[in-house]
Amino acid sequence: MQPTPDFNPARLARSLLRRSRQGALATLMTGSGDPYCSLVNLASHPDGSPILLISRLALHTRNILADGRVSLMLDERAEGDPLEGARIMLAGRAEEASEAAAPLLRRRYLSVHPSAETFVDFKDFAFFRVRPTGAHLVAGFGRIIDLTPEQFLTDLSDAAPLLEAEAGAVAHMNEDHREAMNLYATRLLGAQSADWTCTGCDPDGMDMQADRRTLRLDFPARVTSGPDLRKMLVRLAGEARAKGSSDTASSNDG
């Protein structure tokens, strides 16, 4: 079934990947190869691929270490009938993080799951990254499509300067610009006012969180460095303030 003309599947898939904090992980049982499914917490790598923090004592981890092929189901947790909401099934391989890659995965995971600080350093826990080989997106009638990784993952080939600046930028936004975060959420994304925080930035956008709620702020243009990110966030803050002023003026005119 082909998607309707007004449907942007790649954008929706990227949003689901960035906003999801839990998912159903399917692995293959060692020995029998039978399917095994478990609930896991997750975060996203700067390219959008899922990050897991799992214990080697868990059955799903033992399965992965024997055969890395996995699938991961993510959904937008829509109210009412969950089948009416968008969902994506990723297929790929789960790989244990190298010593060099672990700090980035750790920072991004703990940014969205701070409670994991209590066990992240336990010897049996390790970070894994799911490297997708494809995805099946379901978002309603006429909105079902298979996607390749190139269609929903973010290209990082020219973004090394941004990745180096990301941790500092996230800390700066959360320490000094919470008002701007709330403006992005309420005036640009239509969310309710809350204590919104920044959990990550990448070339395509910024991830935000308040309690269990998550948002994705897409950038109107790609950014690949710290200075570019700062300019973009200042620009969007200005647009949010202007939108608030115009909405007030329209209300008064009415």
mmCIF file of C-alpha atoms in Angstrom:
data_model
loop_
_atom_site.group_PDB
_atom_site.id
_atom_site.type_symbol
_atom_site.label_atom_id
_atom_site.label_comp_id
_atom_site.label_asym_id
_atom_site.label_seq_id
_atom_site.Cartn_x
_atom_site.Cartn_y
_atom_site.Cartn_z
ATOM 1 C CA MET A 1 0.000 0.000 0.000
ATOM 2 C CA GLN A 2 1.437 3.380 -1.008
ATOM 3 C CA PRO A 3 1.289 6.446 1.268
ATOM 4 C CA THR A 4 -1.041 9.332 0.535
ATOM 5 C CA PRO A 5 0.561 12.397 -1.161
ATOM 6 C CA ASP A 6 0.462 14.577 1.970
ATOM 7 C CA PHE A 7 2.336 11.995 4.080
ATOM 8 C CA ASN A 8 6.044 12.386 4.873
ATOM 9 C CA PRO A 9 7.051 8.921 6.119
ATOM 10 C CA ALA A 10 10.737 9.678 6.605
ATOM 11 C CA ARG A 11 9.965 12.647 8.822
ATOM 12 C CA LEU A 12 7.488 10.682 10.928
ATOM 13 C CA ALA A 13 9.926 7.776 11.290
ATOM 14 C CA ARG A 14 12.667 10.139 12.463
ATOM 15 C CA SER A 15 10.277 11.732 14.950
ATOM 16 C CA LEU A 16 9.262 8.365 16.408
ATOM 17 C CA LEU A 17 12.900 7.341 16.771
ATOM 18 C CA ARG A 18 13.818 10.574 18.537
ATOM 19 C CA ARG A 19 10.777 10.754 20.825
ATOM 20 C CA SER A 20 10.535 7.119 21.924
ATOM 21 C CA ARG A 21 11.741 6.246 25.406
ATOM 22 C CA GLN A 22 10.516 2.620 25.550
ATOM 23 C CA GLY A 23 10.055 -0.136 23.025
ATOM 24 C CA ALA A 24 9.397 -3.851 22.548
ATOM 25 C CA LEU A 25 12.665 -5.621 21.746
ATOM 26 C CA ALA A 26 12.506 -8.947 19.916
ATOM 27 C CA THR A 27 15.542 -11.244 19.992
ATOM 28 C CA LEU A 28 16.231 -14.859 19.008
ATOM 29 C CA MET A 29 16.481 -17.439 21.769
ATOM 30 C CA THR A 30 19.854 -19.115 21.932
ATOM 31 C CA GLY A 31 19.700 -22.718 20.867
ATOM 32 C CA SER A 32 16.121 -22.858 19.596
ATOM 33 C CA GLY A 33 15.972 -19.606 17.606
ATOM 34 C CA ASP A 34 12.459 -19.000 18.935
ATOM 35 C CA PRO A 35 11.347 -15.347 19.101
ATOM 36 C CA TYR A 36 11.613 -13.658 22.491
ATOM 37 C CA CYS A 37 10.171 -10.217 23.243
ATOM 38 C CA SER A 38 10.916 -7.872 26.145
ATOM 39 C CA LEU A 39 10.258 -4.267 27.150
ATOM 40 C CA VAL A 40 13.303 -1.990 27.169
ATOM 41 C CA ASN A 41 14.113 1.660 27.776
ATOM 42 C CA LEU A 42 15.986 3.429 25.015
ATOM 43 C CA ALA A 43 17.493 6.674 23.863
ATOM 44 C CA SER A 44 18.689 7.832 20.446
ATOM 45 C CA HIS A 45 22.167 8.211 18.994
ATOM 46 C CA PRO A 46 22.784 11.518 17.158
ATOM 47 C CA ASP A 47 22.015 9.691 13.918
ATOM 48 C CA GLY A 48 18.694 8.462 15.346
ATOM 49 C CA SER A 49 19.590 4.812 15.881
ATOM 50 C CA PRO A 50 18.400 3.366 19.226
ATOM 51 C CA ILE A 51 20.651 3.095 22.291
ATOM 52 C CA LEU A 52 20.011 0.399 24.894
ATOM 53 C CA LEU A 53 21.438 -0.049 28.394
ATOM 54 C CA ILE A 54 20.947 -3.707 29.262
ATOM 55 C CA SER A 55 22.312 -6.260 31.718
ATOM 56 C CA ARG A 56 24.264 -9.295 30.599
ATOM 57 C CA LEU A 57 22.200 -11.224 33.144
ATOM 58 C CA ALA A 58 19.035 -10.546 31.122
ATOM 59 C CA LEU A 59 17.850 -13.176 28.679
ATOM 60 C CA HIS A 60 17.535 -10.700 25.819
ATOM 61 C CA THR A 61 21.184 -9.670 26.270
ATOM 62 C CA ARG A 62 22.360 -13.262 26.211
ATOM 63 C CA ASN A 63 20.342 -13.738 23.033
ATOM 64 C CA ILE A 64 21.945 -10.670 21.438
ATOM 65 C CA LEU A 65 25.463 -11.773 22.331
ATOM 66 C CA ALA A 66 24.792 -15.061 20.556
ATOM 67 C CA ASP A 67 22.942 -13.557 17.573
ATOM 68 C CA GLY A 68 22.720 -9.796 17.167
ATOM 69 C CA ARG A 69 19.677 -9.803 14.894
ATOM 70 C CA VAL A 70 16.812 -7.921 16.555
ATOM 71 C CA SER A 71 13.633 -6.041 15.838
ATOM 72 C CA LEU A 72 12.318 -3.121 17.845
ATOM 73 C CA MET A 73 8.735 -1.869 17.907
ATOM 74 C CA LEU A 74 8.174 1.789 18.782
ATOM 75 C CA ASP A 75 4.858 3.637 18.943
ATOM 76 C CA GLU A 76 3.708 7.136 19.780
ATOM 77 C CA ARG A 77 1.567 6.000 22.729
ATOM 78 C CA ALA A 78 -1.584 7.621 21.409
ATOM 79 C CA GLU A 79 -4.517 7.917 23.801
ATOM 80 C CA GLY A 80 -7.426 5.563 23.252
ATOM 81 C CA ASP A 81 -6.887 2.745 20.771
ATOM 82 C CA PRO A 82 -3.081 2.361 20.418
ATOM 83 C CA LEU A 83 -3.570 0.917 16.929
ATOM 84 C CA GLU A 84 -4.785 4.334 15.777
ATOM 85 C CA GLY A 85 -1.378 5.863 16.505
ATOM 86 C CA ALA A 86 1.752 5.717 14.370
ATOM 87 C CA ARG A 87 4.266 2.952 14.974
ATOM 88 C CA ILE A 88 7.494 1.738 13.469
ATOM 89 C CA MET A 89 9.181 -1.654 13.452
ATOM 90 C CA LEU A 90 12.951 -1.506 13.098
ATOM 91 C CA ALA A 91 14.961 -4.492 11.950
ATOM 92 C CA GLY A 92 18.701 -4.577 12.446
ATOM 93 C CA ARG A 93 21.593 -5.744 14.565
ATOM 94 C CA ALA A 94 22.353 -4.851 18.178
ATOM 95 C CA GLU A 95 26.054 -4.266 18.843
ATOM 96 C CA GLU A 96 27.784 -3.719 22.165
ATOM 97 C CA ALA A 97 29.398 -0.299 22.302
ATOM 98 C CA SER A 98 33.148 -0.037 22.010
ATOM 99 C CA GLU A 99 35.126 1.683 24.735
ATOM 100 C CA ALA A 100 35.545 4.706 22.463
ATOM 101 C CA ALA A 101 31.824 4.956 21.626
ATOM 102 C CA ALA A 102 30.480 4.309 25.132
ATOM 103 C CA PRO A 103 30.832 7.890 26.529
ATOM 104 C CA LEU A 104 28.557 9.368 23.843
ATOM 105 C CA LEU A 105 25.959 6.636 24.303
ATOM 106 C CA ARG A 106 26.142 7.016 28.069
ATOM 107 C CA ARG A 107 25.627 10.777 27.950
ATOM 108 C CA ARG A 108 22.660 10.633 25.609
ATOM 109 C CA TYR A 109 21.015 7.733 27.452
ATOM 110 C CA LEU A 110 21.345 9.303 30.887
ATOM 111 C CA SER A 111 20.035 12.595 29.524
ATOM 112 C CA VAL A 112 16.645 10.964 28.942
ATOM 113 C CA HIS A 113 16.803 8.323 31.699
ATOM 114 C CA PRO A 114 18.522 10.043 34.643
ATOM 115 C CA SER A 115 17.289 7.350 37.054
ATOM 116 C CA ALA A 116 19.699 4.933 35.346
ATOM 117 C CA GLU A 117 22.556 6.718 37.128
ATOM 118 C CA THR A 118 21.910 4.348 40.049
ATOM 119 C CA PHE A 119 22.959 1.237 38.091
ATOM 120 C CA VAL A 120 24.785 2.384 34.945
ATOM 121 C CA ASP A 121 28.182 1.500 36.445
ATOM 122 C CA PHE A 122 27.196 -2.002 37.550
ATOM 123 C CA LYS A 123 29.612 -4.469 35.934
ATOM 124 C CA ASP A 124 26.873 -6.495 34.254
ATOM 125 C CA PHE A 125 25.369 -3.492 32.430
ATOM 126 C CA ALA A 126 26.576 -2.351 29.027
ATOM 127 C CA PHE A 127 25.462 -0.029 26.254
ATOM 128 C CA PHE A 128 24.290 -1.467 22.960
ATOM 129 C CA ARG A 129 23.382 0.305 19.765
ATOM 130 C CA VAL A 130 20.817 -1.004 17.310
ATOM 131 C CA ARG A 131 22.033 -0.456 13.761
ATOM 132 C CA PRO A 132 18.901 -0.604 11.593
ATOM 133 C CA THR A 133 18.817 -2.426 8.270
ATOM 134 C CA GLY A 134 15.260 -1.334 7.508
ATOM 135 C CA ALA A 135 11.956 -0.173 8.971
ATOM 136 C CA HIS A 136 8.237 -0.784 8.482
ATOM 137 C CA LEU A 137 6.124 2.275 9.278
ATOM 138 C CA VAL A 138 2.376 2.104 9.942
ATOM 139 C CA ALA A 139 0.551 5.404 10.424
ATOM 140 C CA GLY A 140 -3.019 4.721 9.348
ATOM 141 C CA PHE A 141 -4.932 3.792 6.204
ATOM 142 C CA GLY A 142 -2.868 4.538 3.106
ATOM 143 C CA ARG A 143 0.116 5.316 5.286
ATOM 144 C CA ILE A 144 2.083 2.076 5.387
ATOM 145 C CA ILE A 145 5.562 1.942 3.907
ATOM 146 C CA ASP A 146 8.958 0.261 4.171
ATOM 147 C CA LEU A 147 11.959 2.545 4.622
ATOM 148 C CA THR A 148 15.697 2.129 4.208
ATOM 149 C CA PRO A 149 18.116 3.442 6.877
ATOM 150 C CA GLU A 150 19.195 6.223 4.518
ATOM 151 C CA GLN A 151 15.643 7.555 4.591
ATOM 152 C CA PHE A 152 15.259 7.887 8.366
ATOM 153 C CA LEU A 153 18.749 8.113 9.892
ATOM 154 C CA THR A 154 20.578 11.441 10.126
ATOM 155 C CA ASP A 155 23.770 11.876 8.113
ATOM 156 C CA LEU A 156 26.642 12.759 10.475
ATOM 157 C CA SER A 157 29.461 12.725 7.926
ATOM 158 C CA ASP A 158 30.009 16.497 8.151
ATOM 159 C CA ALA A 159 28.779 17.055 11.713
ATOM 160 C CA ALA A 160 31.826 16.257 13.873
ATOM 161 C CA PRO A 161 32.058 19.880 15.128
ATOM 162 C CA LEU A 162 28.416 19.762 16.234
ATOM 163 C CA LEU A 163 28.866 16.451 18.047
ATOM 164 C CA GLU A 164 31.852 17.889 19.914
ATOM 165 C CA ALA A 165 29.787 20.926 20.969
ATOM 166 C CA GLU A 166 26.572 19.073 21.773
ATOM 167 C CA ALA A 167 27.169 18.285 25.452
ATOM 168 C CA GLY A 168 28.043 21.899 26.237
ATOM 169 C CA ALA A 169 25.128 23.214 24.200
ATOM 170 C CA VAL A 170 22.631 20.943 25.983
ATOM 171 C CA ALA A 171 23.964 21.979 29.400
ATOM 172 C CA HIS A 172 23.871 25.659 28.420
ATOM 173 C CA MET A 173 20.265 25.465 27.216
ATOM 174 C CA ASN A 174 19.132 23.711 30.387
ATOM 175 C CA GLU A 175 21.027 25.969 32.764
ATOM 176 C CA ASP A 176 20.439 29.361 31.146
ATOM 177 C CA HIS A 177 17.621 29.150 28.602
ATOM 178 C CA ARG A 178 14.710 27.248 30.069
ATOM 179 C CA GLU A 179 12.400 30.097 29.050
ATOM 180 C CA ALA A 180 13.417 29.608 25.427
ATOM 181 C CA MET A 181 12.816 25.866 25.745
ATOM 182 C CA ASN A 182 9.283 26.537 26.929
ATOM 183 C CA LEU A 183 8.740 28.950 24.025
ATOM 184 C CA TYR A 184 9.830 26.318 21.521
ATOM 185 C CA ALA A 185 7.452 23.819 23.090
ATOM 186 C CA THR A 186 4.379 26.025 23.456
ATOM 187 C CA ARG A 187 4.571 28.397 20.496
ATOM 188 C CA LEU A 188 6.338 26.333 17.838
ATOM 189 C CA LEU A 189 5.133 22.834 18.723
ATOM 190 C CA GLY A 190 1.766 23.535 20.353
ATOM 191 C CA ALA A 191 2.594 21.726 23.601
ATOM 192 C CA GLN A 192 1.541 22.723 27.091
ATOM 193 C CA SER A 193 3.781 24.869 29.241
ATOM 194 C CA ALA A 194 6.082 22.726 31.404
ATOM 195 C CA ASP A 195 9.638 22.466 32.656
ATOM 196 C CA TRP A 196 10.960 21.472 29.238
ATOM 197 C CA THR A 197 14.598 20.467 28.995
ATOM 198 C CA CYS A 198 16.915 19.757 26.083
ATOM 199 C CA THR A 199 18.073 16.142 25.905
ATOM 200 C CA GLY A 200 20.046 16.237 22.672
ATOM 201 C CA CYS A 201 20.854 18.086 19.465
ATOM 202 C CA ASP A 202 21.769 16.802 16.020
ATOM 203 C CA PRO A 203 22.018 18.286 12.515
ATOM 204 C CA ASP A 204 18.271 17.937 11.907
ATOM 205 C CA GLY A 205 16.788 19.130 15.188
ATOM 206 C CA MET A 206 16.580 19.161 18.974
ATOM 207 C CA ASP A 207 14.976 16.694 21.385
ATOM 208 C CA MET A 208 13.000 17.947 24.384
ATOM 209 C CA GLN A 209 11.490 16.305 27.428
ATOM 210 C CA ALA A 210 9.268 17.168 30.392
ATOM 211 C CA ASP A 211 8.475 14.328 32.764
ATOM 212 C CA ARG A 212 7.270 11.528 30.438
ATOM 213 C CA ARG A 213 6.404 13.819 27.566
ATOM 214 C CA THR A 214 8.788 14.182 24.643
ATOM 215 C CA LEU A 215 8.988 16.566 21.702
ATOM 216 C CA ARG A 216 11.025 16.851 18.557
ATOM 217 C CA LEU A 217 11.883 20.332 17.244
ATOM 218 C CA ASP A 218 12.914 20.017 13.596
ATOM 219 C CA PHE A 219 15.318 22.637 12.303
ATOM 220 C CA PRO A 220 14.306 24.455 9.084
ATOM 221 C CA ALA A 221 17.901 24.035 7.872
ATOM 222 C CA ARG A 222 20.671 21.566 8.656
ATOM 223 C CA VAL A 223 23.304 22.591 11.259
ATOM 224 C CA THR A 224 26.760 21.017 11.545
ATOM 225 C CA SER A 225 28.684 23.097 14.088
ATOM 226 C CA GLY A 226 28.328 24.743 17.481
ATOM 227 C CA PRO A 227 28.063 28.294 16.070
ATOM 228 C CA ASP A 228 25.464 27.126 13.534
ATOM 229 C CA LEU A 229 23.452 25.544 16.352
ATOM 230 C CA ARG A 230 23.546 28.719 18.425
ATOM 231 C CA LYS A 231 22.348 30.814 15.454
ATOM 232 C CA MET A 232 19.542 28.371 14.775
ATOM 233 C CA LEU A 233 18.318 28.331 18.378
ATOM 234 C CA VAL A 234 18.400 32.129 18.561
ATOM 235 C CA ARG A 235 16.470 32.286 15.281
ATOM 236 C CA LEU A 236 13.828 29.857 16.516
ATOM 237 C CA ALA A 237 13.477 31.690 19.828
ATOM 238 C CA GLY A 238 12.846 34.875 17.871
ATOM 239 C CA GLU A 239 10.238 33.138 15.719
ATOM 240 C CA ALA A 240 8.544 31.769 18.841
ATOM 241 C CA ARG A 241 8.369 35.207 20.455
ATOM 242 C CA ALA A 242 7.076 36.755 17.236
ATOM 243 C CA LYS A 243 4.434 34.059 16.938
ATOM 244 C CA GLY A 244 3.232 34.839 20.445
ATOM 245 C CA SER A 245 2.974 38.538 19.629
ATOM 246 C CA SER A 246 1.087 37.914 16.381
ATOM 247 C CA ASP A 247 -1.325 35.522 18.098
ATOM 248 C CA THR A 248 -2.035 38.139 20.771
ATOM 249 C CA ALA A 249 -2.621 40.798 18.118
ATOM 250 C CA SER A 250 -4.974 38.537 16.177
ATOM 251 C CA SER A 251 -6.917 37.779 19.356
ATOM 252 C CA ASN A 252 -7.268 41.491 20.138
ATOM 253 C CA ASP A 253 -8.387 42.235 16.562
ATOM 254 C CA GLY A 254 -11.056 39.549 16.880
#
